[in-house]
C-alpha cells in the first residue's frame, strides 16, 4: 500500500472511533470518487458528434444526456464506473441502423460531465429523468456498475421491455466489501459510512442496503434478461453474473465469453450481435435460459448457472469451454 493510502486508512479508522459522523462522511466521499476520467476514443467521435446533447442538474450536480434517432423505440444505455456513455458506441450505432433511438448519459464526474463524484442514487435520478422524457424503454443495456444501478432504477418505477447486462455488478454489498478490503477499513469505518448514507443520502428509504443488491425483488423487473460476462473478468468476478442469473431465474440467460475481459467485451462483434438480436427479436422469439447463443456449438448451451448469494463473492469456479468461433473468442450460454 502506498504511504499516502496507508495514512488515509489509519486516519479514517482512527476517526471512526472518536468522530464517527465525520469519518462516515469522509469514507463516503472516498467511496464515490471515480478512479480517473475516461477519455473519448477516436472510434467514438463520429457517433458522439451526431448526438443531441442536453444537461440536467441531479442533487446539485450536472449530468450530460445524449440522444439519437427520431425518438421512437428508445433504448437506454448505462455506462459503468470510471467510464462514459461513448464506450457503448458499438451498441448505439447498431441500434440506430435498426431504427431504434438510443439514449445515454455521462454521470457526474464521468465523461464530459463536470464534478468529481457520483453515486447509485444519482444514477437512479438520471435514469428516472430519461424515462420521464422518453417513456418506457424498449430495452435497457448496462455495463459493470451500470447494471446494478439500472436495476435499482427499474425496480423503482422505470420500465423496460428487455434488459441486457454486460460484465455486471450483481451485489452492492460485495462492492462495499471489496472497498473495505482494498482500503483496509475497519468495520467501524465502514459502519460509519453506512450510517452517513442512511441519514444524509437516502433518508426515509427503508432497507436501502438490501434494495441496492440486484437480486432484490427481481420479479419487479418483469422483463427477459440477457447477461454477458467474461470468465476471466479482471474487475468483476463471473460469480456476480451467476448471482444475477439465479435471481432472475427462467427469464434470464447468461452468456460466458473467454478472452474479452471487462472492457473489450463492449466492442466484440459477436457480443454486440447477440445483444442486438435479443433486443430486436419478436417478443415470442426470445430464447429462455436453455437457449443456444449465436455462434456456440450445439450441446454447449445450458441452464443459466447460479451461485448462491453467499458464494457470489468468489471468482467463477465453473469450467467454461467456449465454442470455436472464427476470428474471436468463443461464446457459450451457461
Short mmCIF file of C-alpha atoms in Angstrom, two decimals:
data_model
loop_
_atom_site.label_atom_id
_atom_site.label_comp_id
_atom_site.label_asym_id
_atom_site.label_seq_id
_atom_site.Cartn_x
_atom_site.Cartn_y
_atom_site.Cartn_z
CA UNK A 1 0.00 0.00 0.00
CA UNK A 2 1.29 3.47 -0.90
CA UNK A 3 2.32 5.69 2.07
CA UNK A 4 -0.48 8.19 1.31
CA UNK A 5 -3.08 5.42 1.19
CA UNK A 6 -1.74 3.98 4.43
CA UNK A 7 -2.04 7.39 6.06
CA UNK A 8 -5.63 7.78 4.82
CA UNK A 9 -6.55 4.33 6.10
CA UNK A 10 -5.04 4.97 9.52
CA UNK A 11 -6.74 8.36 9.82
CA UNK A 12 -10.18 7.07 8.78
CA UNK A 13 -10.04 4.02 11.04
CA UNK A 14 -8.99 6.16 14.00
CA UNK A 15 -11.62 8.83 13.29
CA UNK A 16 -14.36 6.20 13.07
CA UNK A 17 -13.94 5.56 16.82
CA UNK A 18 -13.76 9.13 18.07
CA UNK A 19 -15.76 11.07 15.45
CA UNK A 20 -17.90 8.55 13.55
CA UNK A 21 -20.09 11.12 11.76
CA UNK A 22 -17.04 12.91 10.37
CA UNK A 23 -15.38 9.62 9.45
CA UNK A 24 -18.54 8.34 7.76
CA UNK A 25 -18.70 11.39 5.52
CA UNK A 26 -15.00 11.09 4.64
CA UNK A 27 -15.25 7.38 3.82
CA UNK A 28 -18.33 8.00 1.68
CA UNK A 29 -16.57 10.71 -0.34
CA UNK A 30 -13.70 8.30 -0.95
CA UNK A 31 -16.14 5.56 -1.99
CA UNK A 32 -17.99 7.66 -4.58
CA UNK A 33 -14.98 9.13 -6.41
CA UNK A 34 -14.22 7.52 -9.79
CA UNK A 35 -10.67 6.28 -10.35
CA UNK A 36 -9.83 8.73 -13.12
CA UNK A 37 -11.82 10.04 -16.09
CA UNK A 38 -12.22 8.03 -19.30
CA UNK A 39 -11.36 9.95 -22.48
CA UNK A 40 -13.28 9.94 -25.73
CA UNK A 41 -11.70 7.50 -28.18
CA UNK A 42 -11.29 8.25 -31.91
CA UNK A 43 -13.69 5.45 -32.91
CA UNK A 44 -16.40 7.04 -30.75
CA UNK A 45 -16.12 10.61 -32.02
CA UNK A 46 -18.46 10.40 -35.02
CA UNK A 47 -21.34 8.93 -33.02
CA UNK A 48 -20.97 11.39 -30.17
CA UNK A 49 -20.77 14.35 -32.58
CA UNK A 50 -24.15 13.30 -34.02
CA UNK A 51 -25.89 13.18 -30.62
CA UNK A 52 -28.44 15.66 -29.35
CA UNK A 53 -26.90 16.87 -26.11
CA UNK A 54 -28.59 18.23 -23.01
CA UNK A 55 -27.56 18.84 -19.41
CA UNK A 56 -29.52 18.37 -16.21
CA UNK A 57 -28.94 19.00 -12.52
CA UNK A 58 -29.12 15.99 -10.24
CA UNK A 59 -28.89 16.53 -6.49
CA UNK A 60 -26.82 19.65 -7.10
CA UNK A 61 -24.57 18.07 -9.75
CA UNK A 62 -24.57 18.14 -13.54
CA UNK A 63 -25.08 15.16 -15.83
CA UNK A 64 -24.83 15.16 -19.63
CA UNK A 65 -27.60 13.50 -21.66
CA UNK A 66 -27.29 12.12 -25.19
CA UNK A 67 -29.99 11.08 -27.65
CA UNK A 68 -30.01 9.78 -31.22
CA UNK A 69 -32.71 8.80 -33.69
CA UNK A 70 -36.27 10.01 -34.11
CA UNK A 71 -37.40 9.22 -30.56
CA UNK A 72 -39.31 6.05 -31.41
CA UNK A 73 -38.37 2.77 -29.70
CA UNK A 74 -35.96 4.29 -27.14
CA UNK A 75 -33.18 2.10 -25.73
CA UNK A 76 -31.30 3.27 -22.64
CA UNK A 77 -27.53 2.69 -22.46
CA UNK A 78 -25.93 2.92 -18.98
CA UNK A 79 -22.16 3.21 -18.58
CA UNK A 80 -20.10 1.79 -15.75
CA UNK A 81 -17.87 3.27 -13.08
CA UNK A 82 -14.98 5.48 -14.27
CA UNK A 83 -16.40 5.10 -17.78
CA UNK A 84 -18.58 7.17 -20.12
CA UNK A 85 -21.54 6.90 -22.49
CA UNK A 86 -19.32 6.72 -25.56
CA UNK A 87 -17.95 3.32 -24.50
CA UNK A 88 -21.31 1.87 -25.58
CA UNK A 89 -20.97 3.32 -29.09
CA UNK A 90 -20.92 -0.08 -30.83
CA UNK A 91 -24.40 -0.85 -29.49
CA UNK A 92 -25.74 2.64 -30.18
CA UNK A 93 -24.62 2.54 -33.81
CA UNK A 94 -26.25 -0.83 -34.44
CA UNK A 95 -29.46 0.29 -32.73
CA UNK A 96 -29.60 3.40 -34.91
CA UNK A 97 -29.16 1.30 -38.04
CA UNK A 98 -32.19 -0.77 -36.99
CA UNK A 99 -34.46 2.21 -36.40
CA UNK A 100 -34.16 2.43 -32.60
CA UNK A 101 -33.43 5.61 -30.63
CA UNK A 102 -30.53 5.17 -28.21
CA UNK A 103 -30.34 7.45 -25.18
CA UNK A 104 -27.41 7.64 -22.78
CA UNK A 105 -25.72 9.88 -20.22
CA UNK A 106 -22.45 10.78 -18.58
CA UNK A 107 -22.97 10.65 -14.82
CA UNK A 108 -21.42 13.42 -12.70
CA UNK A 109 -17.64 13.06 -12.62
CA UNK A 110 -17.69 10.86 -15.74
CA UNK A 111 -17.08 11.59 -19.41
CA UNK A 112 -17.97 15.19 -20.26
CA UNK A 113 -19.93 15.78 -17.05
CA UNK A 114 -18.19 18.04 -14.52
CA UNK A 115 -17.60 17.06 -10.94
CA UNK A 116 -15.52 14.55 -9.08
CA UNK A 117 -18.03 12.06 -7.68
CA UNK A 118 -21.38 10.36 -8.10
CA UNK A 119 -23.34 7.50 -6.58
CA UNK A 120 -26.05 4.97 -7.33
CA UNK A 121 -28.82 7.28 -6.09
CA UNK A 122 -27.76 9.89 -8.66
CA UNK A 123 -27.69 7.24 -11.38
CA UNK A 124 -31.27 6.38 -10.41
CA UNK A 125 -32.33 10.04 -10.60
CA UNK A 126 -30.79 10.42 -14.08
CA UNK A 127 -32.47 7.24 -15.34
CA UNK A 128 -35.81 8.41 -13.93
CA UNK A 129 -35.43 11.70 -15.80
CA UNK A 130 -34.65 9.91 -19.07
CA UNK A 131 -37.67 7.66 -18.53
CA UNK A 132 -39.86 10.72 -17.96
CA UNK A 133 -38.59 12.27 -21.19
CA UNK A 134 -38.62 9.23 -23.47
CA UNK A 135 -41.28 6.95 -21.99
CA UNK A 136 -40.93 3.23 -21.40
CA UNK A 137 -37.75 1.80 -22.89
CA UNK A 138 -37.73 -0.95 -25.48
CA UNK A 139 -34.62 -2.19 -23.72
CA UNK A 140 -32.00 -1.14 -21.20
CA UNK A 141 -28.39 -2.16 -21.82
CA UNK A 142 -25.92 -1.56 -19.00
CA UNK A 143 -22.26 -2.27 -18.25
CA UNK A 144 -20.48 -3.01 -14.98
CA UNK A 145 -21.67 -0.72 -12.14
CA UNK A 146 -24.34 0.48 -14.56
CA UNK A 147 -26.03 -2.92 -14.24
CA UNK A 148 -26.72 -2.71 -10.52
CA UNK A 149 -27.61 0.99 -10.87
CA UNK A 150 -30.03 0.37 -13.75
CA UNK A 151 -31.73 -2.48 -11.91
CA UNK A 152 -32.10 -0.23 -8.86
CA UNK A 153 -34.00 2.27 -11.03
CA UNK A 154 -36.00 -0.42 -12.82
CA UNK A 155 -37.38 -1.64 -9.50
CA UNK A 156 -38.41 1.89 -8.66
CA UNK A 157 -40.84 2.95 -11.38
CA UNK A 158 -38.73 2.89 -14.55
CA UNK A 159 -39.99 0.34 -17.09
CA UNK A 160 -38.34 -1.61 -19.90
CA UNK A 161 -39.27 -4.44 -22.24
CA UNK A 162 -35.87 -6.19 -22.01
CA UNK A 163 -32.66 -5.95 -20.04
CA UNK A 164 -29.08 -6.62 -21.16
CA UNK A 165 -26.33 -6.66 -18.53
CA UNK A 166 -22.66 -6.82 -19.51
CA UNK A 167 -19.87 -7.51 -17.01
CA UNK A 168 -22.37 -6.53 -14.37
CA UNK A 169 -22.03 -5.92 -10.66
CA UNK A 170 -24.73 -8.06 -9.08
CA UNK A 171 -24.23 -7.38 -5.41
CA UNK A 172 -23.73 -3.90 -3.97
CA UNK A 173 -22.78 -5.41 -0.63
CA UNK A 174 -19.90 -7.24 -2.32
CA UNK A 175 -18.84 -3.90 -3.79
CA UNK A 176 -18.64 -2.36 -0.33
CA UNK A 177 -16.82 -5.46 0.95
CA UNK A 178 -14.24 -5.02 -1.83
CA UNK A 179 -13.89 -1.33 -0.98
CA UNK A 180 -13.35 -2.15 2.67
CA UNK A 181 -10.66 -4.70 1.84
CA UNK A 182 -8.92 -2.53 -0.75
CA UNK A 183 -8.51 0.36 1.68
CA UNK A 184 -8.06 -1.72 4.81
CA UNK A 185 -11.01 -0.14 6.58
CA UNK A 186 -12.32 -1.45 9.87
CA UNK A 187 -15.93 -2.43 10.50
CA UNK A 188 -16.27 0.80 12.50
CA UNK A 189 -15.22 2.88 9.48
CA UNK A 190 -17.48 1.02 7.05
CA UNK A 191 -20.36 1.19 9.51
CA UNK A 192 -19.87 4.94 9.84
CA UNK A 193 -20.15 5.28 6.05
CA UNK A 194 -23.33 3.22 6.01
CA UNK A 195 -24.91 5.41 8.67
CA UNK A 196 -23.91 8.52 6.73
CA UNK A 197 -25.64 7.14 3.63
CA UNK A 198 -28.78 6.23 5.58
CA UNK A 199 -29.05 9.63 7.27
CA UNK A 200 -27.79 12.01 4.60
CA UNK A 201 -28.07 10.38 1.17
CA UNK A 202 -31.24 8.26 1.33
CA UNK A 203 -33.17 9.28 4.44
CA UNK A 204 -36.60 7.70 4.59
CA UNK A 205 -35.75 4.78 2.27
CA UNK A 206 -36.11 1.59 4.34
CA UNK A 207 -33.94 -1.46 3.70
CA UNK A 208 -31.75 0.61 1.39
CA UNK A 209 -28.73 -1.71 1.52
CA UNK A 210 -30.81 -4.74 0.65
CA UNK A 211 -32.58 -2.83 -2.11
CA UNK A 212 -29.26 -1.91 -3.71
CA UNK A 213 -28.47 -5.54 -4.47
CA UNK A 214 -29.54 -6.56 -7.95
CA UNK A 215 -31.47 -9.60 -6.67
CA UNK A 216 -33.88 -7.51 -4.59
CA UNK A 217 -37.44 -8.31 -5.72
CA UNK A 218 -36.33 -9.49 -9.19
CA UNK A 219 -39.92 -10.11 -10.29
CA UNK A 220 -40.48 -6.34 -10.25
CA UNK A 221 -38.38 -6.13 -13.41
CA UNK A 222 -40.85 -8.28 -15.33
CA UNK A 223 -38.69 -8.44 -18.45
CA UNK A 224 -36.44 -11.00 -20.16
CA UNK A 225 -32.78 -10.71 -19.14
CA UNK A 226 -29.64 -11.41 -21.18
CA UNK A 227 -26.30 -11.35 -19.36
CA UNK A 228 -22.77 -11.36 -20.77
CA UNK A 229 -19.68 -11.91 -18.65
CA UNK A 230 -16.10 -12.95 -19.36
CA UNK A 231 -14.83 -15.94 -17.42
CA UNK A 232 -11.63 -14.04 -16.54
CA UNK A 233 -13.09 -10.57 -15.97
CA UNK A 234 -10.33 -8.77 -14.11
CA UNK A 235 -12.65 -6.34 -12.31
CA UNK A 236 -15.98 -8.07 -11.62
CA UNK A 237 -15.87 -11.84 -10.97
CA UNK A 238 -18.04 -14.11 -13.10
CA UNK A 239 -19.86 -15.12 -9.92
CA UNK A 240 -21.68 -11.77 -9.99
CA UNK A 241 -23.31 -12.77 -13.29
CA UNK A 242 -24.23 -16.20 -11.95
CA UNK A 243 -25.77 -14.48 -8.94
CA UNK A 244 -27.87 -12.30 -11.26
CA UNK A 245 -28.87 -15.23 -13.47
CA UNK A 246 -30.00 -17.22 -10.45
CA UNK A 247 -32.01 -14.28 -9.10
CA UNK A 248 -33.93 -13.80 -12.35
CA UNK A 249 -34.49 -17.49 -12.92
CA UNK A 250 -36.18 -18.63 -16.11
CA UNK A 251 -36.32 -15.10 -17.53
CA UNK A 252 -32.50 -14.92 -17.67
CA UNK A 253 -29.82 -16.30 -19.95
CA UNK A 254 -26.12 -15.97 -19.14
CA UNK A 255 -23.57 -15.91 -21.94
CA UNK A 256 -19.98 -16.52 -20.85
CA UNK A 257 -17.08 -15.31 -23.00
CA UNK A 258 -13.38 -16.02 -22.99
CA UNK A 259 -10.57 -13.58 -23.68
CA UNK A 260 -12.63 -10.38 -23.67
CA UNK A 261 -12.06 -9.14 -20.13
CA UNK A 262 -14.09 -6.37 -18.54
CA UNK A 263 -13.87 -3.72 -21.27
CA UNK A 264 -13.05 -5.37 -24.60
CA UNK A 265 -16.35 -7.23 -24.35
CA UNK A 266 -18.13 -3.95 -25.24
CA UNK A 267 -16.57 -3.95 -28.71
CA UNK A 268 -16.71 -7.64 -29.54
CA UNK A 269 -18.76 -8.10 -32.75
CA UNK A 270 -20.37 -11.34 -31.56
CA UNK A 271 -21.44 -9.85 -28.22
CA UNK A 272 -22.88 -6.80 -30.00
CA UNK A 273 -24.70 -9.02 -32.50
CA UNK A 274 -26.13 -11.27 -29.78
CA UNK A 275 -27.32 -8.29 -27.73
CA UNK A 276 -28.94 -6.66 -30.76
CA UNK A 277 -30.65 -9.91 -31.76
CA UNK A 278 -32.11 -10.14 -28.24
CA UNK A 279 -33.29 -6.51 -28.23
CA UNK A 280 -34.84 -6.63 -31.69
CA UNK A 281 -36.35 -10.14 -31.62
CA UNK A 282 -40.10 -10.61 -31.72
CA UNK A 283 -41.44 -10.95 -28.21
CA UNK A 284 -42.29 -14.62 -28.60
CA UNK A 285 -38.93 -15.46 -30.16
CA UNK A 286 -36.63 -14.76 -27.20
CA UNK A 287 -34.88 -17.94 -26.10
CA UNK A 288 -35.11 -18.95 -22.47
CA UNK A 289 -32.17 -19.84 -20.26
CA UNK A 290 -31.56 -23.07 -22.14
CA UNK A 291 -31.45 -21.26 -25.49
CA UNK A 292 -28.29 -21.52 -27.55
CA UNK A 293 -26.09 -18.48 -28.01
CA UNK A 294 -25.39 -17.47 -31.58
CA UNK A 295 -22.02 -18.86 -32.55
CA UNK A 296 -21.96 -21.52 -29.85
CA UNK A 297 -21.65 -25.12 -30.89
CA UNK A 298 -24.56 -27.47 -30.40
CA UNK A 299 -24.85 -29.01 -26.98
CA UNK A 300 -22.91 -26.29 -25.20
CA UNK A 301 -25.89 -24.17 -24.26
CA UNK A 302 -27.12 -24.86 -20.77
CA UNK A 303 -29.21 -23.53 -17.99
CA UNK A 304 -28.24 -20.16 -16.60
CA UNK A 305 -25.93 -21.17 -13.78
CA UNK A 306 -26.05 -19.66 -10.33
CA UNK A 307 -24.03 -19.33 -7.20
CA UNK A 308 -25.95 -18.58 -4.06
CA UNK A 309 -25.73 -15.09 -2.62
CA UNK A 310 -23.10 -16.29 -0.17
CA UNK A 311 -20.97 -17.68 -3.00
CA UNK A 312 -21.18 -14.62 -5.19
CA UNK A 313 -18.03 -13.09 -3.78
CA UNK A 314 -15.89 -15.92 -5.13
CA UNK A 315 -14.45 -15.72 -8.62
CA UNK A 316 -16.12 -18.05 -11.11
CA UNK A 317 -15.40 -21.63 -10.29
CA UNK A 318 -17.16 -23.38 -13.15
CA UNK A 319 -15.14 -24.68 -16.07
CA UNK A 320 -16.09 -22.87 -19.26
CA UNK A 321 -15.44 -24.45 -22.63
CA UNK A 322 -16.09 -21.78 -25.28
CA UNK A 323 -17.28 -22.61 -28.73
CA UNK A 324 -14.95 -22.39 -31.66
CA UNK A 325 -15.71 -19.12 -33.39
CA UNK A 326 -13.63 -17.92 -36.30
CA UNK A 327 -11.87 -14.64 -35.68
CA UNK A 328 -12.64 -14.23 -31.99
CA UNK A 329 -13.24 -15.70 -28.55
CA UNK A 330 -15.97 -18.25 -28.11
CA UNK A 331 -19.31 -17.54 -26.54
CA UNK A 332 -21.31 -20.09 -24.61
CA UNK A 333 -24.71 -19.81 -22.96
CA UNK A 334 -24.46 -21.06 -19.41
#
